[in-house]
mmCIF file of C-alpha atoms in Angstrom:
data_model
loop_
_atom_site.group_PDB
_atom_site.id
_atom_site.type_symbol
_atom_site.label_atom_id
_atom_site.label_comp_id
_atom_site.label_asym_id
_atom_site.label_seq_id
_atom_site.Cartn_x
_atom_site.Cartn_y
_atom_site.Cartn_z
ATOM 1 C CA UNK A 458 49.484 29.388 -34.289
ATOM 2 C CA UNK A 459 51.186 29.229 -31.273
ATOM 3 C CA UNK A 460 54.048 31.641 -30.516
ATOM 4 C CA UNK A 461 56.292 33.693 -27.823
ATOM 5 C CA UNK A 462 57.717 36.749 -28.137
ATOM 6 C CA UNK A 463 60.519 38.048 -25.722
ATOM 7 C CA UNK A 464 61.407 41.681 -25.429
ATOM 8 C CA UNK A 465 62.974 44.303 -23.680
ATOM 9 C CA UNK A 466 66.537 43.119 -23.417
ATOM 10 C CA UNK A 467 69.616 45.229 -23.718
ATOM 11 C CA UNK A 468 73.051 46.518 -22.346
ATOM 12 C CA UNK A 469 72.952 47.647 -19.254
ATOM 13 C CA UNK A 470 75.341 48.556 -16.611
ATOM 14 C CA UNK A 471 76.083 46.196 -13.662
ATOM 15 C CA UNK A 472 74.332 46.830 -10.751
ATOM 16 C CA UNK A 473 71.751 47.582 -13.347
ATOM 17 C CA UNK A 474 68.033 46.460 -13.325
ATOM 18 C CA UNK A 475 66.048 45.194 -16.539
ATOM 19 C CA UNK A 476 62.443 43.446 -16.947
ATOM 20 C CA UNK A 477 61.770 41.063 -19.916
ATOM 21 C CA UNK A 478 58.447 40.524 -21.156
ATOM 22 C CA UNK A 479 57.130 37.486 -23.352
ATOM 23 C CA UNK A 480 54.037 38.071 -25.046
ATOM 24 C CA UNK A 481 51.821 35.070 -25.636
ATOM 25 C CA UNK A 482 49.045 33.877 -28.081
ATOM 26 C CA UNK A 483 47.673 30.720 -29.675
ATOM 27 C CA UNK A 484 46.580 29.152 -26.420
ATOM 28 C CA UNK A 485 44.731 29.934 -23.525
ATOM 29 C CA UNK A 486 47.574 31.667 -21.464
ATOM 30 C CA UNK A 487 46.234 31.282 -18.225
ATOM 31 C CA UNK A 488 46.289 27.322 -17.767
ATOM 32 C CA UNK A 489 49.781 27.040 -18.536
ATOM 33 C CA UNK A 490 53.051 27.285 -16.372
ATOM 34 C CA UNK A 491 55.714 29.400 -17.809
ATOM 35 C CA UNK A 492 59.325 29.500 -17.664
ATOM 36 C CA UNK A 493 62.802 31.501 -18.257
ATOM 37 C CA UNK A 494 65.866 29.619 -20.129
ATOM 38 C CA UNK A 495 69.042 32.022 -20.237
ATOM 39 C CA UNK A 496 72.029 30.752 -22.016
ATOM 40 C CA UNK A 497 75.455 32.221 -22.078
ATOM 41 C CA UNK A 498 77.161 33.149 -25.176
ATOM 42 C CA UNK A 499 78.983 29.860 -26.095
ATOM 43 C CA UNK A 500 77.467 27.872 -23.099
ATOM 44 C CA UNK A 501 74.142 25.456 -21.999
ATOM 45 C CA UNK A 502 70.998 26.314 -21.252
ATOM 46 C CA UNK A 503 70.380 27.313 -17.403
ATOM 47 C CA UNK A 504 66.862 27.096 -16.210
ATOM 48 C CA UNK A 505 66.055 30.788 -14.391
ATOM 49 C CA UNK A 506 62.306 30.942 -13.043
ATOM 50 C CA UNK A 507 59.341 28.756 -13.047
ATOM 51 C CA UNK A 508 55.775 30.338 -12.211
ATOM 52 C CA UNK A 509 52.486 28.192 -12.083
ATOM 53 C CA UNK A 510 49.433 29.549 -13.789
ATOM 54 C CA UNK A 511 47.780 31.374 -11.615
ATOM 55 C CA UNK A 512 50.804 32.595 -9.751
ATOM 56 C CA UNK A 513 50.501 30.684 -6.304
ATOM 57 C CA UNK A 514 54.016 29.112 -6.863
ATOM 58 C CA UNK A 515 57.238 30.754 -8.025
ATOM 59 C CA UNK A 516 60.283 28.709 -8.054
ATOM 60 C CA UNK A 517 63.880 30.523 -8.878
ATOM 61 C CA UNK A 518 67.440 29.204 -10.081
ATOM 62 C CA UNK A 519 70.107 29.653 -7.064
ATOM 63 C CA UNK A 520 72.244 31.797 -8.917
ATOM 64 C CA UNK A 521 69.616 34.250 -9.643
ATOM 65 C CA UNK A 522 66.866 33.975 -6.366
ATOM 66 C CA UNK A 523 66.826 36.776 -4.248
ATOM 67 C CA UNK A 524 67.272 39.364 -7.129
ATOM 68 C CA UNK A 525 65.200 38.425 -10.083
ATOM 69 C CA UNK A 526 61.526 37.796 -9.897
ATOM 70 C CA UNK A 527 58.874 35.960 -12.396
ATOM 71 C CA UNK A 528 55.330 37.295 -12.721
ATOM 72 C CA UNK A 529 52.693 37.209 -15.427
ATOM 73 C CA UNK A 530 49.485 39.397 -16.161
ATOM 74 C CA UNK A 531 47.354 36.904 -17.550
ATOM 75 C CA UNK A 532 44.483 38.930 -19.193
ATOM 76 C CA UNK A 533 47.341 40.451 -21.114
ATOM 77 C CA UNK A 534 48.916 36.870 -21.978
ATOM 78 C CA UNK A 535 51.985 38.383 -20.804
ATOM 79 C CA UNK A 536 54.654 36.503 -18.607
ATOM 80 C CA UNK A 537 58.173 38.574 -16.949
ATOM 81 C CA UNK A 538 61.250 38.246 -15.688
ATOM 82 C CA UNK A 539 62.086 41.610 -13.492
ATOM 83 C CA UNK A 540 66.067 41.470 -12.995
ATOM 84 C CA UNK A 541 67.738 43.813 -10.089
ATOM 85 C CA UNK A 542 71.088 43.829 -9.562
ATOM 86 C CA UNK A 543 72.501 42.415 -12.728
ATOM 87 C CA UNK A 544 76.347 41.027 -12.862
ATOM 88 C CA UNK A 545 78.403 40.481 -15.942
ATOM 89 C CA UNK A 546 77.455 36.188 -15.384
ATOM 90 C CA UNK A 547 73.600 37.600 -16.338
ATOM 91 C CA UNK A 548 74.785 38.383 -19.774
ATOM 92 C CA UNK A 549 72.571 35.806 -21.862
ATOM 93 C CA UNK A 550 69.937 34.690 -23.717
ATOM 94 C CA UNK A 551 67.099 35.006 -22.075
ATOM 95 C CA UNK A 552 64.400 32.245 -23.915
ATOM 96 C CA UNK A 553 60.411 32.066 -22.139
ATOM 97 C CA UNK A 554 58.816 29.076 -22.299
ATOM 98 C CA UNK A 555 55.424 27.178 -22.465
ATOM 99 C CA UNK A 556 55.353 23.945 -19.762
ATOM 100 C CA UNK A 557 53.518 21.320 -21.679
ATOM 101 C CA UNK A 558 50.936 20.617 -18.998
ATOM 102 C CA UNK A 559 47.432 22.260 -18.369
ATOM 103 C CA UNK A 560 46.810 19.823 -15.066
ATOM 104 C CA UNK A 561 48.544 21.519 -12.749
ATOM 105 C CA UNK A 562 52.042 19.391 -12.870
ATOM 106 C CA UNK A 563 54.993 20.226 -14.336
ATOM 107 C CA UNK A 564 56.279 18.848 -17.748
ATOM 108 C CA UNK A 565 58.782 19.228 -20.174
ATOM 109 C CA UNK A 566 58.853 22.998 -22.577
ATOM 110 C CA UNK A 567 56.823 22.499 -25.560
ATOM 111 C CA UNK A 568 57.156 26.349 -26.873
ATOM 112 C CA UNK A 569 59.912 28.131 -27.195
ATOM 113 C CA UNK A 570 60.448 32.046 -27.946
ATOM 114 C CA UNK A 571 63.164 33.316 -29.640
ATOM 115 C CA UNK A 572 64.996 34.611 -26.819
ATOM 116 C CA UNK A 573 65.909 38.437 -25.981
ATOM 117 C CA UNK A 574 69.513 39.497 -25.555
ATOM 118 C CA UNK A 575 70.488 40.876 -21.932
ATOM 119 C CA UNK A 576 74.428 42.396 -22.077
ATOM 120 C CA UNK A 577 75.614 43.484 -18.860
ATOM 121 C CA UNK A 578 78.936 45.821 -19.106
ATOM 122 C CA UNK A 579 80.279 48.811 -17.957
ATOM 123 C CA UNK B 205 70.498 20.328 -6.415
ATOM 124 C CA UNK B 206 69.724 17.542 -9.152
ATOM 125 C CA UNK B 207 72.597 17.378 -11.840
ATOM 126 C CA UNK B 208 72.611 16.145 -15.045
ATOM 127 C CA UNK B 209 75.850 14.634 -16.589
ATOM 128 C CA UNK B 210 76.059 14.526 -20.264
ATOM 129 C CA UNK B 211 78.233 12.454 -22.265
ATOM 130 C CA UNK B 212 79.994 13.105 -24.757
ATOM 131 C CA UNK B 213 80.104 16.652 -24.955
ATOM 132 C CA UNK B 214 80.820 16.213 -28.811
ATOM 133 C CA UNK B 215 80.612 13.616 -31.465
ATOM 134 C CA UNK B 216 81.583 13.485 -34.734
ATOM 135 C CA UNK B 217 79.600 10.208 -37.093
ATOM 136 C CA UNK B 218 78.633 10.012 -40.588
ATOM 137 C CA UNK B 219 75.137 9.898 -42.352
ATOM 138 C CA UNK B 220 73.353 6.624 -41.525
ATOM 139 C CA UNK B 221 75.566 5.832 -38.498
ATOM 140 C CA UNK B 222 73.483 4.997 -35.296
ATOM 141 C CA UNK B 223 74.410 7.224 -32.408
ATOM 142 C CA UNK B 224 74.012 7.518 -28.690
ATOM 143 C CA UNK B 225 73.856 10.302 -26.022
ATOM 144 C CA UNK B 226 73.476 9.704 -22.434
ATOM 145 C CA UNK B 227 72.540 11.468 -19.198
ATOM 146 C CA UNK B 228 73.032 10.559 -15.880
ATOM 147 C CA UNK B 229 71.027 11.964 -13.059
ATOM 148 C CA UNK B 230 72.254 12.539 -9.944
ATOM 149 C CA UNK B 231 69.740 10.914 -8.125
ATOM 150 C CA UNK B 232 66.733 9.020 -8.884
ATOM 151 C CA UNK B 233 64.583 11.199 -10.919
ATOM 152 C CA UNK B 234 61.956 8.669 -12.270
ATOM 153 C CA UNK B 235 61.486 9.394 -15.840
ATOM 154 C CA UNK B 236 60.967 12.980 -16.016
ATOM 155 C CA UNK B 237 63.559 13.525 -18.520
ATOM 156 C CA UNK B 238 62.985 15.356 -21.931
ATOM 157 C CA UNK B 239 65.376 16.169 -24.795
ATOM 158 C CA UNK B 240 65.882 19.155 -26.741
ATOM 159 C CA UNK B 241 67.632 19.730 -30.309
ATOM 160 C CA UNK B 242 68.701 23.217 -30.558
ATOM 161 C CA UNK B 243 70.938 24.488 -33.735
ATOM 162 C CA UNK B 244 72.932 27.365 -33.701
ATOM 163 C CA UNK B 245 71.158 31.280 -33.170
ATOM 164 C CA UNK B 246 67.670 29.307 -32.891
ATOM 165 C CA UNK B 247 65.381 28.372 -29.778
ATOM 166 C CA UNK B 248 65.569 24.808 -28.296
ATOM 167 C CA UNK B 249 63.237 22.166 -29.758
ATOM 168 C CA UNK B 250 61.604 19.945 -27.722
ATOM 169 C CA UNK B 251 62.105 15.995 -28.769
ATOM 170 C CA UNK B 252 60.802 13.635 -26.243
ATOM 171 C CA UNK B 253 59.333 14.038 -22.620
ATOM 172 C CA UNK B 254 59.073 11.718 -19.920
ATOM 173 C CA UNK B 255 61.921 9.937 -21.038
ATOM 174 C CA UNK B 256 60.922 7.945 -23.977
ATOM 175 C CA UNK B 257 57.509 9.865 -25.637
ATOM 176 C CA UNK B 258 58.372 11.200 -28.944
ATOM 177 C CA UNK B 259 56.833 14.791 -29.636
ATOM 178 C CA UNK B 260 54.312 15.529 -32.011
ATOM 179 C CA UNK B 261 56.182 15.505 -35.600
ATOM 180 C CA UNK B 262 59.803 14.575 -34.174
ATOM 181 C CA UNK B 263 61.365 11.792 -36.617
ATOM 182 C CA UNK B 264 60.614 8.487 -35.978
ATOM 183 C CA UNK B 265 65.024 7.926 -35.764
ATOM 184 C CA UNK B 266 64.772 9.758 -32.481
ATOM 185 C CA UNK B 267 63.898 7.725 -29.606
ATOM 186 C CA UNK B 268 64.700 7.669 -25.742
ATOM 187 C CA UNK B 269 65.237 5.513 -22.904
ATOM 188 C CA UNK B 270 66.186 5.241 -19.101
ATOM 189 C CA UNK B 271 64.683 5.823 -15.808
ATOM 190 C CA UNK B 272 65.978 6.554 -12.153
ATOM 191 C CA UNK B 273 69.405 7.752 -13.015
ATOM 192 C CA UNK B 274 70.355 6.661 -16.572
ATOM 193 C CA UNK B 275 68.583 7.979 -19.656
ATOM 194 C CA UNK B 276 69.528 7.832 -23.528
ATOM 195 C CA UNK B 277 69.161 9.758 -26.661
ATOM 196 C CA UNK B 278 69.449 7.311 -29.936
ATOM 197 C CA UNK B 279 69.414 8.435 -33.151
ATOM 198 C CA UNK B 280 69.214 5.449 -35.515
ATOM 199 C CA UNK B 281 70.236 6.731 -38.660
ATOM 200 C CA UNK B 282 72.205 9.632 -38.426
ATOM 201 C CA UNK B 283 70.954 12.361 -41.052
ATOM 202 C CA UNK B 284 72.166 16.007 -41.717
ATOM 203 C CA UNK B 285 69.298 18.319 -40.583
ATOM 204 C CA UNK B 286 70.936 16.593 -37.113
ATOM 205 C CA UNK B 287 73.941 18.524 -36.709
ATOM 206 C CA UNK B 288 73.197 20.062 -33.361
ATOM 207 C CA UNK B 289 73.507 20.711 -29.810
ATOM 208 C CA UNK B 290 71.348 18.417 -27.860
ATOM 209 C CA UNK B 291 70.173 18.338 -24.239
ATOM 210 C CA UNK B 292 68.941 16.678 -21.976
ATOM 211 C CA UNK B 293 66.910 18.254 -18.873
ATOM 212 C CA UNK B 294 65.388 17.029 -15.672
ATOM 213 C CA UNK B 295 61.874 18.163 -15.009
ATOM 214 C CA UNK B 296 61.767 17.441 -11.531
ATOM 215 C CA UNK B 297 63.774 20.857 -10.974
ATOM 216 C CA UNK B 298 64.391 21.824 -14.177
ATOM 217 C CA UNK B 299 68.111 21.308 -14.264
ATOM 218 C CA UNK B 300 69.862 20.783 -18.053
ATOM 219 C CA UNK B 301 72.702 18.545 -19.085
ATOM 220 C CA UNK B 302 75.954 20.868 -20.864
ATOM 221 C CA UNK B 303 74.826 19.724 -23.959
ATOM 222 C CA UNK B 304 76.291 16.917 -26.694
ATOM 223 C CA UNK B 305 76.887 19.015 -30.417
ATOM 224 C CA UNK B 306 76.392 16.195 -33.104
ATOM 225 C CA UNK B 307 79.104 16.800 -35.983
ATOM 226 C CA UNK B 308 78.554 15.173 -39.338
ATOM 227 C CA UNK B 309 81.558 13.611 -41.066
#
């Protein structure tokens, strides 16, 4: 059975730096793309970070490029989202998620975790 | 940046009623274009990619449509385990539409 697991979120103070993990199993990890969803409380969902499987190509959100970075360990079937500099706007849902293509394009999100809270306040 | 405009942002229609969501790209994105159904404290669902393919055990009453710039979401007959937020996304560069929340009468 296919799932994603998101952890590490929290409160933390702006200016503040985080990293968000999303633990993977039920298919074979490393073929996939992955991807970060954040949503605001109350709002839409905001695409963050893209990364292909094997890494070669990272692609980031405007509002967030520059101080958040995607990476993934894929022995450990483990895909993350390291956030520096966090602002009150960062304060979300964070959601991973599984691109549906193994052929080196990218598709639509198949798999969806359950999402990890990030609060950013003073 | 590609942006997706939703419309409406809400609707309201009763069980059985055939309703309608649209997105408009702003430019031509093809059809790489997939819908999502998410309810309220759960993850997105994924309904159809590439405009019009119905996921694996998505209702038959949910179908898409569109390419280039204009895409739909129909639901034929309106039923209550549909009272959500939907939205539409381009997968060119990701971008989502704000979202449509389906009300039942």
């Amino acid at each position: 059975q296919l799932q994603l697991v998101e952890s590490g979120g929290g409160v933390v103070q702006p200016w503040g730096s985080l990293r968000l993990s999303c633990a993977a199993s039920g298919f074979i990890f490393r073929d996939y793309s992955m991807h970060w969803v954040r949503q605001a409380p109350g709002k839409w969902l905001e695409w963050v970070a893209t990364i292909s499987p094997d890494e070669s190509n990272r692609y980031y959100a405007d509002s967030v490029k520059g101080r958040f970075t995607v990476s993934r360990d894929n022995p450990r079937n483990t895909l993350y989202l390291e956030m520096l500099g966090l602002r009150a706007e960062d304060t979300a849902v964070y959601f991973c998620a599984k691109d549906r293509d193994s052929g080196g394009y990218y598709d639509a999100f198949d798999y969806w975790g359950q999402g990890t809270l990030v609060t950013v306040s003073s | 940046d590609i942006r997706m405009t939703q419309s409406p942002s809400t609707l309201s229609a009763s069980v059985g009623d055939r309703v309608t969501i649209t997105c408009r790209a702003s430019q031509n994105i093809g059809s790489w274009v997939a819908w999502y159904q998410q309810k309220p404290g759960k993850a997105p669902k994924l309904l159809l990619y590439k405009a019009s393919t119905l996921e694996n055990g998505v209702p038959s009453r949910f179908s898409g449509s569109g390419s280039g710039t204009e895409f739909t979401l129909t639901i034929s007959s309106l039923q209550p385990d549909d009272s959500a937020t939907y939205y539409c996304q381009q997968y060119n560069s990701w971008t989502f539409g704000r979202g449509t929340k389906v009300e039942i009468k």
